[in-house]
XYZ file of N, CA and C in Angstrom:
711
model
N 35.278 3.821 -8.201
C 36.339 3.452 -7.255
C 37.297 2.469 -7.911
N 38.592 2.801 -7.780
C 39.795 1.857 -8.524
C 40.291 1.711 -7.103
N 40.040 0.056 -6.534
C 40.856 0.153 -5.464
C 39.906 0.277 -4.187
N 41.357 1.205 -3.494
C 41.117 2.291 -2.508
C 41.193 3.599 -3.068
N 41.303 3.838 -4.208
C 41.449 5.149 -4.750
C 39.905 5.740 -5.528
N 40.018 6.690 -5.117
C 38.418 7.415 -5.521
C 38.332 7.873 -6.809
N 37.327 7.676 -8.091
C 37.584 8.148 -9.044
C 37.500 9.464 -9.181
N 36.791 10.322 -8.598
C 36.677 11.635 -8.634
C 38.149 12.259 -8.172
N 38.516 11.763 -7.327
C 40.171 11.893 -6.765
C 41.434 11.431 -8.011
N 40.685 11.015 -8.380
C 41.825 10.607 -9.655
C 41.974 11.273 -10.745
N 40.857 11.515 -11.299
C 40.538 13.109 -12.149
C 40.883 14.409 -12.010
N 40.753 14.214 -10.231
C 40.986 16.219 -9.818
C 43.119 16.049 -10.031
N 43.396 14.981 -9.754
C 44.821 15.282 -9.448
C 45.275 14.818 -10.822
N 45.136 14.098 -11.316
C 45.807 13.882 -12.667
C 45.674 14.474 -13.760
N 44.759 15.613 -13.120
C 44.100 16.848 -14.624
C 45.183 18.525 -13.775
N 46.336 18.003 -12.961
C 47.141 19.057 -12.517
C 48.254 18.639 -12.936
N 48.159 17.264 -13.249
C 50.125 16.602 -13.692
C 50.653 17.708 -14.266
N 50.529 18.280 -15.289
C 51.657 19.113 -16.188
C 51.882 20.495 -15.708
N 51.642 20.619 -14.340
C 51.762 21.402 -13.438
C 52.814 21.245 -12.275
N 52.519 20.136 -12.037
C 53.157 19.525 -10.845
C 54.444 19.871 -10.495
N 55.466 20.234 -11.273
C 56.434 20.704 -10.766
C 56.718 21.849 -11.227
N 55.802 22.906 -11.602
C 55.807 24.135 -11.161
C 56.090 24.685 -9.847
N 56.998 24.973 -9.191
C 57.022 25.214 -7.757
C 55.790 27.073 -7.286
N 55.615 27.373 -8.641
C 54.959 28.300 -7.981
C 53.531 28.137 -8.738
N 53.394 26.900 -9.118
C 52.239 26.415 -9.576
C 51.020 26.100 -8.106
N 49.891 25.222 -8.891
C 48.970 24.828 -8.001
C 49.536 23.609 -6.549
N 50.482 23.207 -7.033
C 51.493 22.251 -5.886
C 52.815 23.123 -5.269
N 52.392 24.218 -5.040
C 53.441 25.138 -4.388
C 53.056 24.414 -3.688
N 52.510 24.503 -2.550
C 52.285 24.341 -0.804
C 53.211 22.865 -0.526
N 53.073 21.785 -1.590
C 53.603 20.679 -1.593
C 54.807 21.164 -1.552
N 55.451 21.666 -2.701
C 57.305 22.267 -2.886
C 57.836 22.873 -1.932
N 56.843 23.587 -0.976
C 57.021 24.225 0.489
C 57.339 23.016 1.532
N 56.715 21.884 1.627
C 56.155 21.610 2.328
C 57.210 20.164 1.837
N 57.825 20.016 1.357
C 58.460 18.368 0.619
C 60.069 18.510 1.615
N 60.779 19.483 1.848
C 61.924 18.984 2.603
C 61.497 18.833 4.027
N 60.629 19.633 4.899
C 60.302 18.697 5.934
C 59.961 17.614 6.092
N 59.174 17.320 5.211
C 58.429 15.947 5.598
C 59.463 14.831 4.868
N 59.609 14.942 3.825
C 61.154 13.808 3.295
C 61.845 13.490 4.588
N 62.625 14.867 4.829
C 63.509 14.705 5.300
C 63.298 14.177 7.225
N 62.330 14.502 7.651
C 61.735 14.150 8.758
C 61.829 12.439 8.608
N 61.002 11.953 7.360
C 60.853 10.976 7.107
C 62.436 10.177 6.871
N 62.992 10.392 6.081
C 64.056 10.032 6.007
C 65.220 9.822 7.115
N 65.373 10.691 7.901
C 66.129 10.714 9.294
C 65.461 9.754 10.329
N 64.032 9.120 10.227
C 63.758 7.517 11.152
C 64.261 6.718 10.436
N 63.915 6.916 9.051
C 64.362 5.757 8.476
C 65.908 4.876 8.848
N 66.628 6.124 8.425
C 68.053 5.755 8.675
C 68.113 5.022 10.334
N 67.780 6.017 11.019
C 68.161 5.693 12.486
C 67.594 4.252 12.868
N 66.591 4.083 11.873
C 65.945 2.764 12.231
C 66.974 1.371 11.575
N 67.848 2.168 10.959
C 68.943 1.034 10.430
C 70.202 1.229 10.507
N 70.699 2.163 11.854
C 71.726 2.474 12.502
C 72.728 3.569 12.130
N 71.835 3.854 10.847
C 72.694 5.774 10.396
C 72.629 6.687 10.902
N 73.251 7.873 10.369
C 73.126 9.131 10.955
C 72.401 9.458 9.695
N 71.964 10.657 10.302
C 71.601 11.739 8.745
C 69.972 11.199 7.950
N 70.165 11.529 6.815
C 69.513 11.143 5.847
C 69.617 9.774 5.089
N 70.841 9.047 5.092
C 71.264 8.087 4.407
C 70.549 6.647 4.177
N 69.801 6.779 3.035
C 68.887 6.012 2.639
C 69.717 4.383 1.641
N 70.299 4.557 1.639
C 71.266 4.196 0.397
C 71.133 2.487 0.553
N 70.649 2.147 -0.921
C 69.934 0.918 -0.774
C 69.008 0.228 0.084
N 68.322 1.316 0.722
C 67.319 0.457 1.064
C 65.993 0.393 -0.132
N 65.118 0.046 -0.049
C 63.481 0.097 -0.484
C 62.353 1.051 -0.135
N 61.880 1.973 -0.818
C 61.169 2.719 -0.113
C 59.992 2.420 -1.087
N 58.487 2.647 -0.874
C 57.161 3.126 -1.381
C 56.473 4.035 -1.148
N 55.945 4.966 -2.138
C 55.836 6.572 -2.130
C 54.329 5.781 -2.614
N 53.195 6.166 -2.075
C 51.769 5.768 -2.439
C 50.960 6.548 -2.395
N 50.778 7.102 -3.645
C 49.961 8.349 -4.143
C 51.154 9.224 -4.421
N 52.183 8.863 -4.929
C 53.346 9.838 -5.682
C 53.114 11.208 -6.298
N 51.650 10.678 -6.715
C 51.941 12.239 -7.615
C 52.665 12.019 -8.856
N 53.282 13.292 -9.345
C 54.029 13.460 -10.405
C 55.717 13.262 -9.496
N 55.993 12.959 -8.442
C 56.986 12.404 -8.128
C 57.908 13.373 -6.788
N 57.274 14.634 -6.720
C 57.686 15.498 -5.533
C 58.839 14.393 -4.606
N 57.802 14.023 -3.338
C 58.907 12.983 -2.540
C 59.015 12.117 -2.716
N 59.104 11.143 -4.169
C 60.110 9.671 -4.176
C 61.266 10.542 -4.954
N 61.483 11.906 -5.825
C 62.829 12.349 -6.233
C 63.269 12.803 -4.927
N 62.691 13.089 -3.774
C 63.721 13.776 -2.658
C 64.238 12.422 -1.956
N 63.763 11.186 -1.866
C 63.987 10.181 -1.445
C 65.044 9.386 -2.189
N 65.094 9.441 -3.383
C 65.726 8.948 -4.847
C 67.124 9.562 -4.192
N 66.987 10.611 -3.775
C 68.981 11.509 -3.969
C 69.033 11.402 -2.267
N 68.085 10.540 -1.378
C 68.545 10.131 -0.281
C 69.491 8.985 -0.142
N 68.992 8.255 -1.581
C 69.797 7.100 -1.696
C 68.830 5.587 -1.797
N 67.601 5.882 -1.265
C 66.929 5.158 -1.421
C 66.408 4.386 -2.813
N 66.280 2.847 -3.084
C 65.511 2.518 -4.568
C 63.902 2.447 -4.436
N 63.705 3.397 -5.025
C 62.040 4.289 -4.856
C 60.694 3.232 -5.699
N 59.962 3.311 -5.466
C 58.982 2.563 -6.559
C 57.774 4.203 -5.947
N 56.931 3.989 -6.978
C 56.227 5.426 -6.634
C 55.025 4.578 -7.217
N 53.544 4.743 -6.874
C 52.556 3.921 -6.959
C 51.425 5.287 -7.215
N 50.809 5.616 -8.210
C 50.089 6.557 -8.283
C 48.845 6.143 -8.970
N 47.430 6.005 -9.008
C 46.091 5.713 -9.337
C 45.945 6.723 -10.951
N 46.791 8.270 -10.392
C 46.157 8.914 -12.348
C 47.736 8.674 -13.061
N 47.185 7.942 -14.061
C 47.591 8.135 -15.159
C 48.563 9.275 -15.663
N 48.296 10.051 -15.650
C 48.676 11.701 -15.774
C 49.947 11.796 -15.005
N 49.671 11.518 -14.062
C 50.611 12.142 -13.226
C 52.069 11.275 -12.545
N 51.849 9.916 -13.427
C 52.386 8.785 -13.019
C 53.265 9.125 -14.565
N 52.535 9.956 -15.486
C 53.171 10.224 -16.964
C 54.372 11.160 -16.330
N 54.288 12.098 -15.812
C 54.627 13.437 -15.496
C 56.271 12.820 -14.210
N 55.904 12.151 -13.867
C 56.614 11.692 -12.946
C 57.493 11.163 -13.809
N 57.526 9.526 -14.028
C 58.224 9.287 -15.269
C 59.265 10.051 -16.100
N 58.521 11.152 -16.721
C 59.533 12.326 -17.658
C 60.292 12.666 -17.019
N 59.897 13.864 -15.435
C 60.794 14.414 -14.873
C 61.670 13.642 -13.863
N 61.480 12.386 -14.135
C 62.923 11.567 -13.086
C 63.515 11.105 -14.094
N 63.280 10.900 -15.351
C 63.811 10.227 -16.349
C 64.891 11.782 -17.045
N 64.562 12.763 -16.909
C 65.427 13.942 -17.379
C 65.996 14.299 -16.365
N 65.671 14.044 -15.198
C 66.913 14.410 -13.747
C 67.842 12.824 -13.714
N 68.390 11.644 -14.537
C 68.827 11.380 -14.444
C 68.641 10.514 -13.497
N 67.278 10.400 -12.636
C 66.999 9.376 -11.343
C 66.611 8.095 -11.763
N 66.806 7.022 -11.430
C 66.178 5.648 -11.466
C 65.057 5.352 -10.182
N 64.152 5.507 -11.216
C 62.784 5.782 -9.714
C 61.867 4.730 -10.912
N 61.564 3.765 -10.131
C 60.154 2.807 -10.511
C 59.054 3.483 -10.486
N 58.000 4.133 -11.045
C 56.392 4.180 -10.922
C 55.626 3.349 -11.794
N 54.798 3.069 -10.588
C 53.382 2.259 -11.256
C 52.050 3.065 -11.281
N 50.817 2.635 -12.078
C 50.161 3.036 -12.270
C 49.016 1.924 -11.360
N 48.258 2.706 -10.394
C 47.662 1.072 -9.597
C 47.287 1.959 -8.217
N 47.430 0.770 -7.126
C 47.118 1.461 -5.882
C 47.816 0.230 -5.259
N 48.288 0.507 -3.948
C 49.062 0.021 -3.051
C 48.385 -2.081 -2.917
N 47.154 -1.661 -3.123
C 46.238 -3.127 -2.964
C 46.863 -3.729 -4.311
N 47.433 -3.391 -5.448
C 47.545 -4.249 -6.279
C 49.308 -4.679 -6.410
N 50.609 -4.040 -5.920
C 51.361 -4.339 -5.251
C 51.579 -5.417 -4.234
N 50.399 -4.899 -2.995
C 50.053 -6.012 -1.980
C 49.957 -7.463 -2.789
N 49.124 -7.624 -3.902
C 48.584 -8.715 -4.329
C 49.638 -9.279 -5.051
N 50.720 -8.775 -5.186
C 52.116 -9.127 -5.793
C 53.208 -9.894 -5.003
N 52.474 -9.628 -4.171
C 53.530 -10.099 -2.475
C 54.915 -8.953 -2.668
N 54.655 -7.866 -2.841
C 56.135 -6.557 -2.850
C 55.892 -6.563 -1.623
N 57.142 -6.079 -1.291
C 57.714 -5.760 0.595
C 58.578 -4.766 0.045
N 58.620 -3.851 1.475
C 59.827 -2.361 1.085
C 59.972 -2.206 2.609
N 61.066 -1.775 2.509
C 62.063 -1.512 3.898
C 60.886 -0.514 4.729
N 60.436 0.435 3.824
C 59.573 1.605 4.399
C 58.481 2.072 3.485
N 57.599 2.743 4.257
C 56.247 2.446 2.684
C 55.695 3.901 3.336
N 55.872 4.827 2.397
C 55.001 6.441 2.691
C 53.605 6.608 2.049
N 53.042 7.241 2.820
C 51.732 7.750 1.903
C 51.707 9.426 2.673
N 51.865 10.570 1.666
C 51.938 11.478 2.124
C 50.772 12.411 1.661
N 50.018 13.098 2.196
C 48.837 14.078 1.808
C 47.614 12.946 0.829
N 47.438 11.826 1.445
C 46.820 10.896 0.926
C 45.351 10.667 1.320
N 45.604 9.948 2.270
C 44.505 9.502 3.271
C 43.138 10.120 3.576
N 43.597 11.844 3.199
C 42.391 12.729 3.375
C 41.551 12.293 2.126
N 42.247 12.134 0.833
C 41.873 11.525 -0.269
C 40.883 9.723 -0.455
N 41.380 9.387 0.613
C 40.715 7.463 0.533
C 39.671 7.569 1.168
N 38.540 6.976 0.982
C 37.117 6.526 1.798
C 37.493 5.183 2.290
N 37.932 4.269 1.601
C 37.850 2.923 2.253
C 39.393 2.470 2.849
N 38.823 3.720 4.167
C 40.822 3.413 5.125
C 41.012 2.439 5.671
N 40.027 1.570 5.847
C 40.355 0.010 6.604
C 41.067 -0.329 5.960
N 41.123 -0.668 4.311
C 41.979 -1.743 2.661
C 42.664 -0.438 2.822
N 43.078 0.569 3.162
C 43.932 1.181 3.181
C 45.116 0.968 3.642
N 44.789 1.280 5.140
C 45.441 1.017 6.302
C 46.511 -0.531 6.045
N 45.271 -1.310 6.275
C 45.851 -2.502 5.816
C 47.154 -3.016 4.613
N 46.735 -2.490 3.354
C 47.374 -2.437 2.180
C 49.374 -1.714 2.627
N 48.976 -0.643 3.072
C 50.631 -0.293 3.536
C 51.104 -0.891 4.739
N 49.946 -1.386 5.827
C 50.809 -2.224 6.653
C 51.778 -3.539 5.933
N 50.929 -4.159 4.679
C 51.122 -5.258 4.822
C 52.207 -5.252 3.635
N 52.668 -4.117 3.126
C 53.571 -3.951 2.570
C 54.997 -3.539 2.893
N 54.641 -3.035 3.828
C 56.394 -2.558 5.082
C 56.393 -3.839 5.926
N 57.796 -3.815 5.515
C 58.989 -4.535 6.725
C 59.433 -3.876 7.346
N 58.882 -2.747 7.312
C 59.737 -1.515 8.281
C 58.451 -0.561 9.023
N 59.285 0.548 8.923
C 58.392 1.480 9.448
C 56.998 2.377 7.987
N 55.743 2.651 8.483
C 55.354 3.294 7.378
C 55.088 4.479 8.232
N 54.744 5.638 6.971
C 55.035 7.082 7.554
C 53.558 7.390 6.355
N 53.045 8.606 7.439
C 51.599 9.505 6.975
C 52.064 10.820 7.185
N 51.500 11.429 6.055
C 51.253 13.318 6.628
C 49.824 13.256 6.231
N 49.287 14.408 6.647
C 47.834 14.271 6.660
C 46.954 15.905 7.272
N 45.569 15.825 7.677
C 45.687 17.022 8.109
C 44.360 16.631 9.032
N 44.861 17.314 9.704
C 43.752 16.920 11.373
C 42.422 17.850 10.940
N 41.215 17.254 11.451
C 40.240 17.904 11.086
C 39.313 18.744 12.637
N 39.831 19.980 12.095
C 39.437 20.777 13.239
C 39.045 21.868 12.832
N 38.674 22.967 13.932
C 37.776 24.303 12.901
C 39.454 25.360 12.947
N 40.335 25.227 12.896
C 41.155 25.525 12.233
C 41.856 24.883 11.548
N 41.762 23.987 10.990
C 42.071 23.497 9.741
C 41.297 24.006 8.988
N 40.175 24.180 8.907
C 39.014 24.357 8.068
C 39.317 25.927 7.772
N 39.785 26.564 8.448
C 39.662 27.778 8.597
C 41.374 28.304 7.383
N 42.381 27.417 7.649
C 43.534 27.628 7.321
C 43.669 26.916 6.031
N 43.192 25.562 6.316
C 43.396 24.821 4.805
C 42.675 24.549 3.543
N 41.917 24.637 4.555
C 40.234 24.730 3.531
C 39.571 26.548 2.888
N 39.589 27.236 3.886
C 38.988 28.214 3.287
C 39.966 29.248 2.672
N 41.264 29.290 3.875
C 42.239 30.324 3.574
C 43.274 29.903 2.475
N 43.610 28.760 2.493
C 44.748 28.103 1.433
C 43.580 28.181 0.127
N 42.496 27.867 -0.487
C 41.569 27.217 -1.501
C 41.035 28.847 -1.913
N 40.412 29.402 -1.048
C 39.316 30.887 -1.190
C 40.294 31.555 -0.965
N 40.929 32.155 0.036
C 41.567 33.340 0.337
C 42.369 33.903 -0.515
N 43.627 32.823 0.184
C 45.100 33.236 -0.472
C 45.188 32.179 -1.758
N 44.505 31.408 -2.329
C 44.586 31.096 -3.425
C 45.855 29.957 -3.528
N 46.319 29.201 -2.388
C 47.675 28.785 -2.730
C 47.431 26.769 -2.939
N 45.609 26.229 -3.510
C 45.659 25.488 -3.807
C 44.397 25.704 -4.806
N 44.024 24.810 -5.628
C 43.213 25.188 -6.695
C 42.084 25.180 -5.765
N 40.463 25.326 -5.718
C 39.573 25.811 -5.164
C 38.875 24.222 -5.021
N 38.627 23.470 -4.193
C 38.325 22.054 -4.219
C 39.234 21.089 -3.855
N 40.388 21.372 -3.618
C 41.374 20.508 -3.711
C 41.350 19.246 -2.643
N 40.577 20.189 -1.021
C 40.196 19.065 -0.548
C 38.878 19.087 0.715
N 38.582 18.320 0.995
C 36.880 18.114 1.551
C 37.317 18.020 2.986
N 36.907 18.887 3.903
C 37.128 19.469 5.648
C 36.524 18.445 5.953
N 35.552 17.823 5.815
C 34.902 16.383 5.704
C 35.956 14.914 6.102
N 37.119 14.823 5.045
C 37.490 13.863 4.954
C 39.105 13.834 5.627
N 39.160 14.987 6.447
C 40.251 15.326 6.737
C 40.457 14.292 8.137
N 41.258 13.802 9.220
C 42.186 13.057 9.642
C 42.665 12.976 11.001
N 41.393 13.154 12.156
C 42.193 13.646 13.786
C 43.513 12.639 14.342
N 44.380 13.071 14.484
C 45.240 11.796 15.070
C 44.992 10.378 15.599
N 43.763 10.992 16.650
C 43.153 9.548 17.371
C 42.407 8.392 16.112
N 41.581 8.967 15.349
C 41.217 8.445 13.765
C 42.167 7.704 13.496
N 43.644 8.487 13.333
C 44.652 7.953 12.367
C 45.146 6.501 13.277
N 45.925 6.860 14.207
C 46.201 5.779 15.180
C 44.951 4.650 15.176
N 43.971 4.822 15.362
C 42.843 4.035 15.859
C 43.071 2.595 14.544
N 43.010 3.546 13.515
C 42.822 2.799 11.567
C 44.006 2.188 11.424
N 45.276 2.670 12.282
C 46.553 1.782 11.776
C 46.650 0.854 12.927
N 46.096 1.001 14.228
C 46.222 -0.034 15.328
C 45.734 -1.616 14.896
N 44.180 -1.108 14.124
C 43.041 -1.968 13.676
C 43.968 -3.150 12.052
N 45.203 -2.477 11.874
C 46.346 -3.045 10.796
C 47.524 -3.540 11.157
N 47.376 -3.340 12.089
C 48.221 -4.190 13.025
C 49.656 -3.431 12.826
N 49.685 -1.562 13.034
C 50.278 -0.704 13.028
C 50.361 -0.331 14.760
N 51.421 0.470 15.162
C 50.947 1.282 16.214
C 51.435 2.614 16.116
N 51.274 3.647 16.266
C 51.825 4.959 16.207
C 53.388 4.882 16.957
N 54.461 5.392 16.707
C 55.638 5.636 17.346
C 56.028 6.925 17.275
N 55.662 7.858 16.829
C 56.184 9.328 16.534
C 55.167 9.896 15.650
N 55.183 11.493 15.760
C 54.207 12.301 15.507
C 55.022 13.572 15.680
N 54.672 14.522 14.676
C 54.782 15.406 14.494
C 54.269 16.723 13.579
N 53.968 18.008 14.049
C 53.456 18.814 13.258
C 54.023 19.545 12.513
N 53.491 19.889 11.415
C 54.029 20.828 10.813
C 53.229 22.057 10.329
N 54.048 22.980 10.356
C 53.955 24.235 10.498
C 54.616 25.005 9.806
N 53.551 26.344 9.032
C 53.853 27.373 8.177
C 53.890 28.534 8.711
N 55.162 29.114 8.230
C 55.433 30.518 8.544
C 54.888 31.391 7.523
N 53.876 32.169 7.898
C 53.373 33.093 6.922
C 53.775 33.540 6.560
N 55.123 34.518 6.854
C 56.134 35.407 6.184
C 56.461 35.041 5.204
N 57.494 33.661 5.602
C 58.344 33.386 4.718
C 57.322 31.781 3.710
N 56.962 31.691 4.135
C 55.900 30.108 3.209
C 56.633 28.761 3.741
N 57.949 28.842 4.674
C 58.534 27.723 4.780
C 57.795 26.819 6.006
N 57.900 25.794 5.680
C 57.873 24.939 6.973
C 58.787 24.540 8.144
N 57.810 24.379 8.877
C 59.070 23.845 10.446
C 58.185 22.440 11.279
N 59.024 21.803 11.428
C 58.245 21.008 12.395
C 57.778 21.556 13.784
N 56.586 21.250 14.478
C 56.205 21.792 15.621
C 55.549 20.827 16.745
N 55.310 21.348 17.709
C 53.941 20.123 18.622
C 53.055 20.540 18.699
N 52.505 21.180 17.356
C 51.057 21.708 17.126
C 50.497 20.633 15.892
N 49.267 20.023 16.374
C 48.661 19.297 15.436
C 47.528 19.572 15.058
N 46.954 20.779 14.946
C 46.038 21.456 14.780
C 45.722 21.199 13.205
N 46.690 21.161 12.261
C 46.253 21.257 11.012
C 47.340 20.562 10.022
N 48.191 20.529 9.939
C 49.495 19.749 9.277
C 49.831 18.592 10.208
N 50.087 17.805 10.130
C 50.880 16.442 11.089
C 51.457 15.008 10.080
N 52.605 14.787 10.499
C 53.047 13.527 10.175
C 53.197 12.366 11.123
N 53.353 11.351 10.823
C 53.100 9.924 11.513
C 53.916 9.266 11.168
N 54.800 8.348 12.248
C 55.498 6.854 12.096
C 55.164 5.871 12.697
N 54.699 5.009 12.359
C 53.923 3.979 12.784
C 54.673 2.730 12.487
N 54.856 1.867 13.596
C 55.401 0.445 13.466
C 54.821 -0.557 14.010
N 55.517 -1.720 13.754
C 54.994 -2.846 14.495
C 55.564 -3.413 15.861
């Protein structure tokens, strides 16, 4: 354990970095799945500081568990100054390159949100997206991004139900093949009331919720008021 971050979790994802922005790689579902939730995300943000739209522009944002950089570059050309906080190595490499050849000025660290915290950093808004299913110790979790937003923080996540299990776990991993086979544990997955309960206990409260949802046809996403298996979160104080 580094952190709140799991070492076995740190291995499985940072041994995909040079993948990562393959869009029809093992992080398709993510590349599917990155303008809703940005942009979902991005449109409180603003409104929470009297914009219209997307318009991020100078504020502070924290992307925690970045990845190889998916949504702090969709956040980056919102306008936002990004810091991206990722536990592998790998993928904090991968990130780096491809914002550094798109011309973006995007901060990543190599760490976990607890060692930031211990820095005294503050950010207008602090994300953790497809994360949480990933952390065992969500109390120093929870905590760690509360105590890092001055603003609002935002979750996607995936509710743990026997269709999730059925859609994300067996059909996305076994079926249709559209994540590597392990990617994640039906176990550690996320019911809303869970989620709320862990950010209340951080002195968070839920303010908005929303699902998201795949069209089989086409692979795109839509937001919905189904929380059966995809869902995002805004949570304030």
């Amino acid at each position: 354990m580094a952190g709140t971050a799991v070492e076995a979790e740190i291995r499985k994802f940072g041994a995909l970095a040079d993948r990562w922005w393959d869009p029809g790689g093992p992080m398709k579902p993510l590349h599917r799945m990155n303008p809703l939730r940005t942009g979902w995300i991005a449109e409180r943000i603003a409104r929470a500081h009297g914009r219209t739209g997307r318009d991020l522009s100078g504020l502070t944002l924290l992307d925690v568990g970045c990845g190889a950089g998916l949504a702090a570059e969709a956040f980056a050309r919102f306008g936002a100054r990004v810091t991206g906080v990722d536990a592998a190595a790998d993928a904090v490499a991968a990130a780096r390159a491809h914002a550094a050849a798109g011309g973006l000025e995007i901060e990543y660290r190599e760490g976990g949100p607890e060692d930031l915290l211990a820095e005294g950093a503050r950010f207008d808004a602090v994300v953790a997206l497809e994360v949480v299913e990933h952390v065992e110790e969500r109390a120093a979790f929870y905590a760690a991004l509360a105590g890092l937003a001055s603003g609002p923080v935002f979750l996607s996540t995936l509710n743990r139900t026997a269709r999730s299990f059925l859609m994300a776990k067996l059909g996305a991993e076994y079926l249709l093949r559209l994540l590597p086979v392990g990617t994640h544990d039906w176990k550690m997955f996320v019911t809303p009331g869970e989620l709320g309960a862990g950010l209340k206990r951080a002195g968070l409260r839920v303010t908005d919720i929303a699902g998201m949802t795949m069209d089989p046809l086409t692979g795109g996403w839509r937001e919905s008021r189904d929380l059966g298996v995809n869902y995002l979160v805004m949570a304030g104080r």
